[in-house]
């Protein structure tokens, strides 16, 4: 049985990010044969076409290669001002300019976690719009929007909420199956 390789990006660069904690929970809750790698992109410079024309940063090339080699992508992001965090949009902008475009045709899932009641619902729709433009195949269900995230994790970052654990496990099973369908 071949492993399903999922790479994950957290929209928050904060050390104690709930969305990074969600990815760590997904790593633990993923089905057997499914491996999730969290990618650190915090050192990316702001996208600038002039810089890209001269020399694309090695970090961008490395991440693009990891995306190409992955079977699927997990995006976990907070909502900043009703939309995506700038760092995540910057990552997507860099990846979208690579040839061949590494995101095209990739299956993906989105999770959002926030301290608000809506759990990042608006960011999910914005991210979906961007990913559709890049020909990413976003899993429709289950959608996971974790509201009141600060109440669902302990001080060490462990996800305590059983309902959320079940949703994440279900979504990871669905993403692994979806990636095999599109293979």
XYZ file of N, CA, C and O in Angstrom:
732
model
N 0.841 -1.177 0.000
C 0.000 0.000 0.000
C 0.892 1.249 0.000
O 1.745 1.416 0.868
N 0.699 2.118 -0.968
C 1.503 3.332 -1.031
C 0.926 4.390 -0.098
O -0.285 4.489 0.081
N 1.817 5.159 0.484
C 1.396 6.224 1.384
C 0.821 7.390 0.602
O 1.288 7.716 -0.483
N -0.175 8.024 1.197
C -0.704 9.269 0.657
C 0.038 10.403 1.350
O 0.030 10.508 2.578
N 0.710 11.213 0.565
C 1.531 12.308 1.092
C 0.754 13.615 0.973
O 0.403 14.041 -0.129
N 0.465 14.220 2.125
C -0.234 15.511 2.166
C 0.730 16.538 2.732
O 1.386 16.294 3.744
N 0.810 17.681 2.064
C 1.575 18.769 2.647
C 0.576 19.778 3.198
O -0.530 19.931 2.671
N 0.957 20.441 4.273
C 0.043 21.348 4.960
C 0.674 22.715 5.139
O 1.873 22.831 5.408
N -0.170 23.722 4.981
C 0.240 25.106 5.175
C -0.676 25.754 6.201
O -1.898 25.706 6.063
N -0.089 26.370 7.213
C -0.853 27.142 8.184
C -0.848 28.592 7.739
O 0.202 29.146 7.410
N -2.016 29.200 7.729
C -2.120 30.602 7.345
C -1.563 31.554 8.384
O -1.322 32.713 8.098
N -1.345 31.063 9.582
C -0.811 31.897 10.654
C 0.642 31.535 10.915
O 0.984 30.362 11.045
N 1.473 32.539 11.024
C 2.893 32.321 11.313
C 3.180 32.401 12.813
O 4.316 32.175 13.233
N 2.164 32.673 13.599
C 2.314 32.801 15.057
C 2.733 31.466 15.658
O 2.221 30.414 15.290
N 3.656 31.494 16.606
C 4.179 30.262 17.219
C 3.073 29.418 17.843
O 3.067 28.193 17.701
N 2.124 30.043 18.508
C 1.048 29.295 19.167
C -0.245 29.317 18.344
O -1.338 29.268 18.886
N -0.110 29.343 17.049
C -1.254 29.426 16.137
C -2.220 28.257 16.323
O -1.818 27.095 16.337
N -3.506 28.569 16.431
C -4.517 27.513 16.498
C -4.540 26.714 15.201
O -4.787 25.516 15.200
N -4.267 27.365 14.081
C -4.306 26.670 12.793
C -3.126 25.719 12.624
O -3.270 24.643 12.060
N -1.977 26.096 13.154
C -0.850 25.164 13.172
C -1.170 23.995 14.102
O -0.861 22.837 13.787
N -1.822 24.282 15.213
C -2.232 23.222 16.129
C -3.247 22.285 15.465
O -3.233 21.074 15.700
N -4.111 22.846 14.623
C -5.071 22.021 13.870
C -4.321 21.052 12.955
O -4.676 19.878 12.858
N -3.284 21.534 12.296
C -2.495 20.664 11.414
C -1.829 19.562 12.223
O -1.813 18.393 11.815
N -1.307 19.913 13.383
C -0.682 18.893 14.237
C -1.711 17.862 14.698
O -1.412 16.660 14.755
N -2.924 18.307 14.965
C -3.997 17.358 15.306
C -4.316 16.473 14.094
O -4.504 15.258 14.242
N -4.353 17.062 12.908
C -4.624 16.288 11.688
C -3.547 15.236 11.468
O -3.843 14.118 11.020
N -2.296 15.574 11.781
C -1.214 14.592 11.656
C -1.492 13.370 12.523
O -1.244 12.243 12.122
N -1.999 13.601 13.718
C -2.292 12.507 14.644
C -3.563 11.750 14.269
O -3.673 10.559 14.541
N -4.519 12.448 13.641
C -5.823 11.858 13.347
C -5.931 11.295 11.930
O -6.951 10.692 11.586
N -4.897 11.491 11.135
C -4.930 11.002 9.752
C -5.028 9.476 9.733
O -4.494 8.807 10.618
N -5.695 8.941 8.723
C -5.815 7.480 8.653
C -4.464 6.825 8.374
O -3.523 7.475 7.892
N -4.398 5.550 8.650
C -3.183 4.795 8.377
C -2.844 4.915 6.894
O -3.725 4.870 6.037
N -1.576 5.095 6.621
C -1.132 5.228 5.232
C -1.202 6.644 4.705
O -0.948 6.887 3.529
N -1.531 7.584 5.560
C -1.636 8.992 5.176
C -0.658 9.790 6.027
O -0.730 9.762 7.258
N 0.260 10.475 5.384
C 1.301 11.238 6.077
C 1.130 12.718 5.769
O 0.976 13.098 4.610
N 1.166 13.552 6.806
C 0.990 14.997 6.643
C 2.269 15.709 7.090
O 2.730 15.521 8.211
N 2.813 16.535 6.208
C 4.012 17.318 6.508
C 3.656 18.798 6.538
O 3.131 19.338 5.570
N 3.940 19.449 7.653
C 3.726 20.881 7.809
C 4.905 21.624 7.185
O 6.057 21.366 7.527
N 4.603 22.531 6.275
C 5.641 23.279 5.564
C 5.783 24.676 6.172
O 4.796 25.407 6.306
N 7.007 25.044 6.512
C 7.304 26.376 7.044
C 7.685 27.285 5.875
O 8.652 27.019 5.165
N 6.915 28.320 5.686
C 7.197 29.275 4.606
C 7.405 30.689 5.157
O 7.371 31.671 4.415
N 7.653 30.785 6.436
C 7.734 32.078 7.112
C 8.864 32.983 6.592
O 8.797 34.194 6.765
N 9.870 32.425 5.945
C 10.994 33.236 5.460
C 10.801 33.747 4.029
O 11.711 34.382 3.480
N 9.641 33.505 3.439
C 9.423 33.966 2.066
C 9.423 35.493 1.986
O 8.748 36.148 2.773
N 10.138 36.050 1.014
C 10.033 37.498 0.808
C 8.690 37.816 0.148
O 8.035 36.930 -0.403
N 8.294 39.073 0.202
C 7.074 39.473 -0.494
C 7.243 39.244 -1.989
O 8.321 39.487 -2.554
N 6.184 38.766 -2.623
C 6.254 38.505 -4.062
C 6.507 39.803 -4.817
O 5.848 40.814 -4.584
N 7.461 39.741 -5.731
C 7.807 40.870 -6.575
C 8.234 40.289 -7.918
O 9.215 39.539 -7.982
N 7.514 40.611 -8.967
C 7.808 40.037 -10.279
C 9.232 40.354 -10.731
O 9.887 39.517 -11.356
N 9.727 41.538 -10.403
C 11.107 41.873 -10.770
C 12.091 40.906 -10.128
O 13.020 40.420 -10.778
N 11.886 40.621 -8.842
C 12.756 39.671 -8.152
C 12.597 38.278 -8.749
O 13.580 37.564 -8.964
N 11.366 37.890 -9.020
C 11.116 36.556 -9.590
C 11.796 36.417 -10.946
O 12.314 35.349 -11.281
N 11.795 37.480 -11.739
C 12.446 37.439 -13.055
C 13.956 37.287 -12.929
O 14.594 36.659 -13.770
N 14.540 37.865 -11.894
C 15.982 37.791 -11.702
C 16.401 36.458 -11.093
O 17.326 35.819 -11.576
N 15.715 36.062 -10.018
C 16.101 34.829 -9.335
C 15.027 34.465 -8.311
O 14.904 35.132 -7.286
N 14.291 33.415 -8.593
C 13.278 32.959 -7.651
C 13.976 32.415 -6.404
O 14.923 31.636 -6.520
N 13.530 32.810 -5.220
C 14.163 32.315 -3.987
C 14.150 30.781 -3.923
O 13.180 30.138 -4.333
N 15.230 30.222 -3.404
C 15.333 28.766 -3.279
C 14.197 28.177 -2.449
O 13.718 27.081 -2.740
N 13.743 28.904 -1.423
C 12.646 28.421 -0.607
C 11.387 28.212 -1.454
O 10.679 27.214 -1.297
N 11.118 29.114 -2.366
C 9.961 28.969 -3.261
C 10.122 27.719 -4.121
O 9.183 26.926 -4.266
N 11.304 27.528 -4.683
C 11.549 26.358 -5.531
C 11.403 25.061 -4.736
O 10.822 24.091 -5.235
N 11.911 25.057 -3.498
C 11.795 23.868 -2.646
C 10.331 23.564 -2.319
O 9.896 22.412 -2.391
N 9.572 24.595 -1.953
C 8.164 24.392 -1.629
C 7.396 23.940 -2.870
O 6.573 23.022 -2.797
N 7.684 24.551 -4.006
C 6.997 24.157 -5.245
C 7.258 22.684 -5.554
O 6.339 21.957 -5.970
N 8.460 22.226 -5.321
C 8.787 20.822 -5.578
C 8.047 19.910 -4.597
O 7.567 18.838 -4.981
N 7.937 20.321 -3.352
C 7.184 19.530 -2.374
C 5.707 19.457 -2.755
O 5.072 18.419 -2.590
N 5.166 20.560 -3.240
C 3.767 20.565 -3.687
C 3.590 19.600 -4.856
O 2.652 18.802 -4.877
N 4.484 19.664 -5.823
C 4.395 18.758 -6.990
C 4.443 17.296 -6.564
O 3.750 16.454 -7.121
N 5.282 16.990 -5.586
C 5.473 15.605 -5.153
C 4.340 15.110 -4.243
O 4.172 13.904 -4.077
N 3.583 16.022 -3.687
C 2.511 15.643 -2.749
C 1.292 15.119 -3.496
O 1.038 15.467 -4.645
N 0.530 14.301 -2.783
C -0.734 13.796 -3.322
C -1.873 14.771 -3.072
O -2.878 14.755 -3.791
N -1.750 15.601 -2.038
C -2.818 16.532 -1.676
C -2.255 17.629 -0.784
O -1.125 17.539 -0.302
N -3.094 18.648 -0.563
C -2.699 19.800 0.258
C -3.771 20.039 1.315
O -4.968 19.968 1.028
N -3.315 20.353 2.514
C -4.204 20.778 3.593
C -3.881 22.233 3.907
O -2.735 22.569 4.193
N -4.893 23.089 3.810
C -4.759 24.498 4.153
C -5.496 24.706 5.471
O -6.680 24.371 5.574
N -4.831 25.253 6.483
C -5.470 25.601 7.749
C -5.170 27.069 7.996
O -4.007 27.456 8.111
N -6.211 27.879 8.045
C -5.962 29.313 8.095
C -6.945 30.069 8.964
O -8.132 29.749 8.992
N -6.446 31.092 9.648
C -7.353 31.994 10.343
C -7.945 32.985 9.339
O -7.529 33.026 8.185
N -8.878 33.749 9.821
C -9.476 34.812 9.018
C -8.948 36.143 9.529
O -9.076 36.450 10.713
N -8.322 36.900 8.625
C -7.838 38.237 8.975
C -8.684 39.245 8.209
O -8.655 39.251 6.967
N -9.432 40.058 8.898
C -10.230 41.107 8.268
C -11.110 40.575 7.144
O -11.140 41.101 6.041
N -11.799 39.473 7.429
C -12.732 38.811 6.510
C -12.042 38.094 5.354
O -12.688 37.708 4.387
N -10.736 37.902 5.403
C -10.049 37.296 4.266
C -8.801 36.537 4.726
O -8.651 36.220 5.897
N -7.910 36.267 3.750
C -6.691 35.507 3.989
C -5.621 36.348 4.676
O -5.506 37.533 4.384
N -4.812 35.714 5.513
C -3.623 36.396 6.002
C -2.685 36.705 4.829
O -2.571 35.923 3.879
N -2.009 37.837 4.915
C -1.117 38.250 3.832
C -0.024 37.242 3.538
O 0.340 37.020 2.373
N 0.514 36.598 4.562
C 1.597 35.629 4.358
C 1.124 34.449 3.517
O 1.856 33.968 2.644
N -0.093 33.984 3.749
C -0.619 32.856 2.975
C -0.868 33.258 1.527
O -0.529 32.522 0.601
N -1.427 34.432 1.322
C -1.649 34.911 -0.053
C -0.317 35.081 -0.768
O -0.183 34.736 -1.946
N 0.695 35.561 -0.063
C 2.028 35.711 -0.634
C 2.582 34.353 -1.089
O 3.134 34.230 -2.186
N 2.431 33.332 -0.250
C 2.868 31.981 -0.614
C 2.169 31.518 -1.900
O 2.815 31.009 -2.823
N 0.865 31.694 -1.944
C 0.100 31.265 -3.117
C 0.556 32.038 -4.351
O 0.707 31.457 -5.436
N 0.798 33.335 -4.211
C 1.267 34.127 -5.349
C 2.609 33.610 -5.870
O 2.802 33.466 -7.082
N 3.539 33.305 -4.977
C 4.826 32.749 -5.414
C 4.625 31.413 -6.129
O 5.184 31.186 -7.209
N 3.840 30.521 -5.536
C 3.652 29.195 -6.141
C 2.948 29.282 -7.486
O 3.261 28.522 -8.407
N 2.023 30.208 -7.610
C 1.257 30.308 -8.854
C 2.109 30.750 -10.035
O 1.720 30.548 -11.186
N 3.263 31.328 -9.761
C 4.134 31.825 -10.844
C 5.194 30.808 -11.266
O 6.003 31.083 -12.132
N 5.192 29.630 -10.649
C 6.194 28.623 -10.988
C 5.733 27.789 -12.181
O 4.543 27.591 -12.380
N 6.691 27.326 -12.949
C 6.368 26.498 -14.115
C 7.130 25.178 -14.015
O 8.338 25.190 -13.780
N 6.423 24.053 -14.144
C 4.969 23.983 -14.248
C 4.326 24.381 -12.917
O 4.926 24.234 -11.854
N 3.112 24.896 -13.021
C 2.395 25.409 -11.857
C 2.095 24.263 -10.897
O 1.372 23.347 -11.245
N 2.679 24.240 -9.709
C 2.589 23.071 -8.830
C 1.219 22.818 -8.208
O 0.919 21.689 -7.819
N 0.382 23.836 -8.116
C -0.923 23.664 -7.484
C -1.969 23.069 -8.423
O -2.955 22.480 -7.966
N -1.762 23.196 -9.716
C -2.755 22.762 -10.702
C -3.059 21.271 -10.577
O -2.160 20.437 -10.553
N -4.342 20.979 -10.441
C -4.793 19.599 -10.388
C -4.693 18.942 -9.028
O -5.092 17.789 -8.870
N -4.188 19.645 -8.030
C -4.009 19.047 -6.706
C -5.328 19.013 -5.933
O -6.048 20.001 -5.880
N -5.625 17.896 -5.300
C -6.747 17.870 -4.369
C -6.342 18.582 -3.078
O -5.173 18.556 -2.690
N -7.308 19.222 -2.440
C -7.005 19.986 -1.225
C -8.205 20.014 -0.299
O -9.349 19.824 -0.718
N -7.917 20.270 0.958
C -8.953 20.488 1.967
C -8.603 21.757 2.728
O -7.430 22.134 2.821
N -9.647 22.400 3.251
C -9.479 23.645 4.007
C -10.085 23.473 5.391
O -11.194 22.949 5.525
N -9.344 23.937 6.385
C -9.847 24.045 7.748
C -9.552 25.474 8.193
O -8.503 26.022 7.853
N -10.469 26.056 8.920
C -10.187 27.365 9.506
C -10.528 27.318 10.985
O -11.474 26.654 11.398
N -9.713 27.994 11.760
C -9.933 28.072 13.205
C -9.745 29.513 13.635
O -8.794 30.175 13.210
N -10.679 29.971 14.449
C -10.550 31.323 14.972
C -11.208 31.404 16.338
O -11.968 30.519 16.729
N -10.933 32.494 17.027
C -11.521 32.692 18.343
C -12.958 33.191 18.235
O -13.697 33.163 19.202
N -13.375 33.622 17.049
C -14.739 34.093 16.848
C -15.725 32.947 16.672
O -15.338 31.786 16.511
N -16.999 33.276 16.674
C -18.050 32.264 16.550
C -18.098 31.604 15.176
O -18.436 30.430 15.053
N -17.783 32.350 14.111
C -17.915 31.816 12.751
C -16.779 30.873 12.359
O -16.875 30.197 11.344
N -15.724 30.848 13.105
C -14.654 29.901 12.849
C -13.906 30.117 11.550
O -13.291 29.205 11.025
N -13.979 31.315 10.996
C -13.251 31.584 9.758
C -14.022 31.253 8.489
O -13.425 30.978 7.461
N -15.332 31.289 8.548
C -16.143 30.933 7.377
C -15.816 31.796 6.159
O -15.702 31.286 5.041
N -15.633 33.085 6.367
C -15.406 33.979 5.221
C -14.069 33.712 4.547
O -13.964 33.769 3.328
N -13.036 33.379 5.325
C -11.742 33.104 4.717
C -11.810 31.864 3.830
O -11.151 31.792 2.795
N -12.617 30.898 4.227
C -12.717 29.683 3.420
C -13.241 29.997 2.024
O -12.752 29.446 1.042
N -14.219 30.885 1.919
C -14.768 31.214 0.612
C -13.758 31.993 -0.231
O -13.643 31.765 -1.433
N -13.008 32.877 0.391
C -11.979 33.610 -0.357
C -10.877 32.667 -0.832
O -10.420 32.751 -1.976
N -10.450 31.778 0.049
C -9.401 30.831 -0.333
C -9.884 29.922 -1.467
O -9.145 29.663 -2.415
N -11.115 29.460 -1.388
C -11.676 28.630 -2.467
C -11.659 29.372 -3.800
O -11.327 28.798 -4.832
N -12.023 30.656 -3.797
C -12.021 31.444 -5.029
C -10.628 31.487 -5.644
O -10.460 31.329 -6.852
N -9.633 31.697 -4.819
C -8.254 31.759 -5.309
C -7.829 30.396 -5.847
O -7.239 30.295 -6.923
N -8.133 29.334 -5.109
C -7.702 27.997 -5.515
C -8.397 27.525 -6.787
O -7.788 26.830 -7.600
N -9.650 27.920 -6.991
C -10.351 27.572 -8.235
C -9.605 28.169 -9.426
O -9.405 27.514 -10.445
N -9.151 29.409 -9.283
C -8.394 30.075 -10.351
C -7.132 29.303 -10.696
O -6.689 29.298 -11.841
N -6.568 28.597 -9.721
C -5.316 27.867 -9.911
C -5.533 26.385 -10.198
O -4.597 25.603 -10.195
N -6.788 26.006 -10.451
C -7.163 24.635 -10.805
C -6.883 23.628 -9.699
O -6.565 22.480 -9.946
N -7.019 24.081 -8.445
C -6.924 23.191 -7.300
C -8.313 22.596 -7.081
O -9.318 23.299 -7.181
N -8.375 21.316 -6.804
C -9.654 20.630 -6.585
C -9.927 20.571 -5.082
O -9.399 19.717 -4.386
N -10.763 21.490 -4.601
C -11.023 21.586 -3.170
C -12.154 20.640 -2.776
O -13.218 20.632 -3.384
N -11.878 19.841 -1.765
C -12.858 18.930 -1.193
C -14.050 19.749 -0.702
O -13.883 20.725 0.017
N -15.253 19.336 -1.087
C -16.442 20.088 -0.681
C -16.894 19.790 0.738
O -17.318 20.692 1.459
N -16.841 18.540 1.130
C -17.321 18.143 2.456
C -16.409 17.088 3.036
O -15.901 16.266 2.287
N -16.222 17.063 4.319
C -16.802 17.982 5.288
C -16.047 19.300 5.347
O -14.826 19.332 5.195
N -16.797 20.373 5.534
C -16.196 21.676 5.787
C -15.945 21.767 7.293
O -16.782 21.331 8.080
N -14.811 22.338 7.653
C -14.504 22.478 9.083
C -14.154 23.927 9.372
O -13.165 24.455 8.863
N -14.999 24.541 10.183
C -14.796 25.912 10.636
C -14.855 25.867 12.163
O -15.927 25.686 12.734
N -13.710 25.987 12.786
C -13.604 25.819 14.231
C -13.737 27.171 14.920
O -12.797 27.957 14.949
N -14.915 27.435 15.438
C -15.153 28.653 16.201
C -14.733 28.458 17.646
O -14.654 27.331 18.143
N -14.468 29.573 18.321
C -14.044 29.554 19.720
C -12.856 28.609 19.922
O -12.794 27.839 20.879
N -11.913 28.686 19.007
C -10.766 27.770 19.009
C -9.996 27.814 20.327
O -9.481 26.784 20.779
N -9.938 28.962 20.954
C -9.193 29.094 22.213
C -9.783 28.230 23.323
O -9.099 27.949 24.305
N -11.014 27.784 23.162
C -11.645 26.916 24.158
C -11.473 25.436 23.824
O -11.856 24.577 24.612
N -10.910 25.114 22.660
C -10.844 23.728 22.212
C -9.447 23.114 22.291
O -9.278 21.939 22.001
N -8.475 23.925 22.678
C -7.099 23.467 22.810
C -6.626 23.728 24.233
O -7.024 24.704 24.861
N -5.720 22.857 24.727
C -5.142 23.122 26.038
C -3.916 24.027 25.881
O -3.548 24.413 24.765
N -3.270 24.349 26.987
C -2.122 25.260 26.981
C -0.935 24.709 26.193
O -0.083 25.461 25.733
N -0.870 23.390 26.003
C 0.217 22.772 25.237
C -0.132 22.634 23.754
O 0.644 22.083 22.974
N -1.325 23.088 23.349
C -1.706 23.027 21.944
C -2.405 21.747 21.533
O -2.610 21.515 20.346
N -2.777 20.917 22.491
C -3.475 19.665 22.180
C -4.959 19.949 21.988
O -5.584 20.621 22.811
N -5.530 19.405 20.921
C -6.954 19.541 20.649
C -7.724 18.650 21.614
O -7.536 17.426 21.619
N -8.591 19.251 22.413
C -9.335 18.514 23.418
C -10.768 18.197 22.989
O -11.366 17.258 23.489
N -11.317 18.978 22.072
C -12.714 18.855 21.685
C -12.937 17.613 20.810
O -12.417 17.530 19.693
N -13.689 16.654 21.329
C -13.884 15.381 20.627
C -14.645 15.538 19.313
O -14.340 14.858 18.325
N -15.630 16.425 19.281
C -16.383 16.645 18.043
C -15.459 17.167 16.937
O -15.516 16.716 15.801
N -14.592 18.104 17.297
C -13.638 18.648 16.323
C -12.636 17.577 15.901
O -12.280 17.488 14.718
N -12.193 16.751 16.833
C -11.295 15.647 16.483
C -11.957 14.723 15.455
O -11.328 14.316 14.465
N -13.223 14.407 15.673
C -13.953 13.529 14.754
C -14.082 14.170 13.378
O -13.889 13.510 12.350
N -14.389 15.461 13.345
C -14.497 16.168 12.059
C -13.171 16.151 11.306
O -13.138 15.899 10.094
N -12.089 16.419 12.009
C -10.769 16.431 11.362
C -10.416 15.036 10.856
O -9.947 14.879 9.718
N -10.644 14.015 11.649
C -10.362 12.641 11.219
C -11.183 12.293 9.986
O -10.665 11.698 9.026
N -12.444 12.688 9.972
C -13.320 12.420 8.825
C -12.829 13.159 7.581
O -12.796 12.597 6.485
N -12.424 14.415 7.764
C -11.931 15.175 6.618
C -10.627 14.591 6.081
O -10.427 14.521 4.867
N -9.741 14.139 6.950
C -8.484 13.551 6.487
C -8.751 12.246 5.725
O -8.109 11.967 4.718
N -9.688 11.447 6.190
C -10.071 10.236 5.447
C -10.623 10.618 4.077
O -10.266 10.006 3.064
N -11.472 11.630 4.038
C -12.061 12.080 2.782
C -10.999 12.631 1.830
O -11.038 12.364 0.628
N -10.042 13.393 2.368
C -8.986 13.959 1.524
C -8.106 12.854 0.949
O -7.750 12.890 -0.231
N -7.762 11.875 1.766
C -6.947 10.756 1.260
C -7.695 10.011 0.158
O -7.118 9.693 -0.892
N -8.973 9.745 0.359
C -9.777 9.059 -0.657
C -9.924 9.914 -1.919
O -9.819 9.410 -3.038
N -10.141 11.207 -1.733
C -10.288 12.149 -2.857
C -9.014 12.181 -3.691
O -9.061 12.199 -4.924
N -7.857 12.180 -3.020
C -6.591 12.229 -3.754
C -6.401 10.968 -4.606
O -5.848 11.023 -5.700
N -6.897 9.851 -4.133
C -6.804 8.595 -4.918
C -7.771 8.625 -6.089
O -7.451 8.088 -7.164
N -8.925 9.237 -5.932
C -9.887 9.368 -7.028
C -9.313 10.195 -8.167
O -9.550 9.906 -9.331
N -8.594 11.241 -7.805
C -8.061 12.166 -8.819
C -6.732 11.699 -9.392
O -6.227 12.291 -10.325
N -6.162 10.658 -8.806
C -4.848 10.162 -9.233
C -4.892 9.604 -10.648
O -5.763 9.069 -11.162
